[in-house]
C-alpha positions as a printed NumPy array, in Angstrom:
array([[ 15.816,   8.754,  -8.08 ],
       [ 17.961,  10.535, -10.723],
       [ 18.704,  14.227, -10.368],
       [ 16.675,  16.591, -12.488],
       [ 18.212,  19.264, -14.655],
       [ 17.624,  22.704, -13.125],
       [ 15.719,  25.422, -14.968],
       [ 18.75 ,  27.75 , -14.922],
       [ 21.001,  25.131, -16.545],
       [ 22.113,  27.408, -19.427],
       [ 23.34 ,  30.105, -17.071],
       [ 25.097,  27.534, -14.906],
       [ 26.768,  25.94 , -17.926],
       [ 27.973,  29.357, -19.115],
       [ 29.48 ,  29.828, -15.647],
       [ 31.404,  26.544, -16.064],
       [ 29.361,  24.219, -13.797],
       [ 31.016,  20.927, -14.801],
       [ 28.869,  18.832, -12.44 ],
       [ 25.771,  20.082, -14.248],
       [ 27.425,  19.319, -17.59 ],
       [ 28.095,  15.759, -16.371],
       [ 24.462,  15.456, -15.255],
       [ 23.231,  16.509, -18.717],
       [ 25.71 ,  14.142, -20.368],
       [ 24.71 ,  11.212, -18.14 ],
       [ 21.009,  11.958, -18.592],
       [ 20.982,  12.139, -22.404],
       [ 24.08 ,  10.357, -23.741],
       [ 22.571,   6.902, -24.057],
       [ 19.364,   8.111, -25.711],
       [ 21.284,  10.333, -28.164],
       [ 23.684,   7.488, -28.945],
       [ 20.794,   5.051, -29.589],
       [ 19.108,   7.555, -31.891],
       [ 22.315,   8.321, -33.812],
       [ 23.079,   4.584, -34.148],
       [ 19.586,   3.905, -35.462],
       [ 19.806,   6.653, -38.078],
       [ 23.43 ,   6.219, -39.177],
       [ 23.512,   2.43 , -38.866],
       [ 26.963,   2.706, -37.29 ],
       [ 27.83 ,   2.522, -33.606],
       [ 31.237,   4.124, -34.246],
       [ 29.732,   7.064, -36.152],
       [ 27.053,   7.481, -33.501],
       [ 29.632,   7.542, -30.726],
       [ 31.715,  10.129, -32.608],
       [ 28.672,  12.302, -33.274],
       [ 27.488,  12.32 , -29.664],
       [ 30.976,  12.847, -28.252],
       [ 31.607,  15.7  , -30.691],
       [ 28.3  ,  17.278, -29.666],
       [ 29.116,  17.262, -25.958],
       [ 32.687,  18.416, -26.585],
       [ 31.351,  21.298, -28.653],
       [ 28.815,  22.248, -25.98 ],
       [ 31.492,  22.368, -23.302],
       [ 33.901,  24.335, -25.508],
       [ 31.176,  26.824, -26.485],
       [ 29.497,  26.955, -23.064],
       [ 30.244,  30.65 , -22.507],
       [ 28.36 ,  31.597, -25.685],
       [ 25.616,  28.995, -25.255],
       [ 22.129,  30.425, -25.777],
       [ 19.274,  27.991, -25.299],
       [ 15.701,  29.06 , -25.876],
       [ 14.206,  25.604, -25.761],
       [ 14.184,  22.466, -23.629],
       [ 17.654,  20.875, -23.337],
       [ 16.391,  17.552, -24.758],
       [ 15.021,  19.255, -27.863],
       [ 18.252,  21.209, -28.296],
       [ 20.42 ,  18.084, -27.996],
       [ 18.383,  16.01 , -30.443],
       [ 18.266,  18.884, -32.93 ],
       [ 22.045,  19.233, -32.666],
       [ 22.538,  15.471, -33.196],
       [ 20.235,  15.589, -36.243],
       [ 22.284,  18.437, -37.681],
       [ 25.54 ,  16.531, -37.147],
       [ 24.054,  13.412, -38.743],
       [ 23.046,  15.429, -41.799],
       [ 26.559,  16.876, -42.018],
       [ 27.996,  13.365, -41.747],
       [ 25.76 ,  12.127, -44.564],
       [ 26.704,  15.127, -46.678],
       [ 30.385,  14.755, -45.958],
       [ 30.307,  11.048, -46.742],
       [ 28.538,  11.685, -50.033],
       [ 25.585,   9.559, -48.994],
       [ 22.869,  12.196, -48.884],
       [ 20.394,  10.519, -51.198],
       [ 20.782,   7.054, -49.691],
       [ 20.426,   8.245, -46.126],
       [ 17.879,  11.035, -46.526],
       [ 15.022,   8.564, -46.724],
       [ 16.431,   6.635, -43.763],
       [ 16.747,   9.887, -41.822],
       [ 13.156,  10.928, -42.526],
       [ 11.877,   7.414, -41.771],
       [ 13.588,   7.376, -38.395],
       [ 12.682,  10.919, -37.495],
       [ 10.353,  10.019, -34.659],
       [ 11.868,  12.963, -32.852],
       [ 10.988,  15.314, -35.739],
       [ 13.418,  16.048, -38.535],
       [ 12.291,  19.625, -38.635],
       [ 13.86 ,  22.379, -40.634],
       [ 13.622,  25.099, -38.035],
       [ 14.471,  28.667, -38.833],
       [ 17.398,  28.666, -36.427],
       [ 19.008,  25.831, -38.443],
       [ 18.758,  27.764, -41.691],
       [ 21.331,  30.475, -41.123],
       [ 21.827,  31.888, -44.576],
       [ 19.043,  34.265, -45.62 ],
       [ 19.436,  33.312, -49.263],
       [ 18.821,  29.668, -48.427],
       [ 15.767,  30.585, -46.351],
       [ 14.395,  32.735, -49.169],
       [ 14.936,  29.909, -51.669],
       [ 13.268,  27.413, -49.331],
       [ 10.267,  29.723, -48.88 ],
       [  9.966,  30.093, -52.658],
       [ 10.251,  26.347, -53.161],
       [  7.626,  25.638, -50.496],
       [  5.178,  27.804, -52.45 ],
       [  5.141,  24.987, -55.025],
       [  3.406,  22.683, -52.52 ],
       [ -0.388,  22.578, -52.369],
       [ -1.682,  25.159, -49.87 ],
       [ -2.789,  22.739, -47.123],
       [  0.413,  20.694, -47.293],
       [  2.577,  23.818, -47.321],
       [  0.747,  25.247, -44.336],
       [  1.015,  21.992, -42.349],
       [  4.726,  21.728, -43.246],
       [  5.393,  25.304, -42.122],
       [  3.39 ,  24.974, -38.891],
       [  5.123,  21.714, -38.032],
       [  8.67 ,  22.756, -38.91 ],
       [  8.863,  26.507, -38.572],
       [  6.291,  27.154, -35.85 ],
       [  7.126,  23.852, -34.127],
       [  3.488,  22.933, -33.591],
       [  2.663,  19.309, -32.856],
       [  0.462,  17.229, -35.118],
       [ -2.216,  17.339, -32.416],
       [ -2.045,  21.155, -32.228],
       [ -2.306,  21.487, -35.996],
       [ -5.248,  19.081, -36.098],
       [ -7.02 ,  21.082, -33.404],
       [ -6.37 ,  24.362, -35.247],
       [ -7.629,  22.848, -38.483],
       [-10.54 ,  21.009, -36.852],
       [ -9.491,  17.768, -38.529],
       [ -8.152,  14.339, -37.574],
       [ -4.508,  13.907, -36.589],
       [ -4.143,  11.215, -39.257],
       [ -5.195,  13.737, -41.905],
       [ -2.392,  16.029, -40.748],
       [  0.092,  13.123, -40.794],
       [ -1.024,  12.269, -44.341],
       [ -0.624,  15.886, -45.493],
       [  2.8  ,  16.105, -43.875],
       [  3.876,  12.803, -45.472],
       [  2.687,  13.996, -48.855],
       [  4.544,  17.279, -48.385],
       [  7.742,  15.357, -47.551],
       [  7.46 ,  13.313, -50.737],
       [  6.911,  16.407, -52.855],
       [  9.543,  18.423, -50.987],
       [ 12.293,  15.773, -51.173],
       [ 14.025,  17.466, -54.147],
       [ 13.823,  20.769, -52.257],
       [ 15.307,  19.172, -49.144],
       [ 18.099,  17.567, -51.171],
       [ 18.988,  20.947, -52.624],
       [ 18.939,  22.482, -49.144],
       [ 21.272,  19.75 , -47.842],
       [ 23.775,  20.57 , -50.573],
       [ 23.859,  24.17 , -49.368],
       [ 24.232,  23.406, -45.638]])
């Protein structure tokens, strides 16, 4: 039976626990690599992205602050690196649709990803252009990190209705997301 990652993993990583780092690497590397390969379409790029992520985590371990589950953190970090790769390669438009399509692990725009207050303010203004229900579902899903099931329960509606509203919001928000990618 594989070892489980302890609850105090962030503190132990900050203290330089390399065995724990290896455990996290061995637990998530393959899944992160498969996801990055699927989205980028390149095994080499995927390997670079995942290796860079783990190198960065180890180098920044003393400043590492995690307020979420390690799996969520790692996949969010890989998504961010993939977006940077697409931007840097000048392939944003071509890959944005691919990225959203393959975002089974949520391609959310969380507040902690949007560092610059001006960008956040612009995004909030742009989101006001969406119809009220779609905007609210988008914000709950991405900013409040609620699941589709949770949103459906709050709204008293079917999960498929929420998926449809979210899909419609993505289509309408694509120009907004493209503009945001240019600023990241």
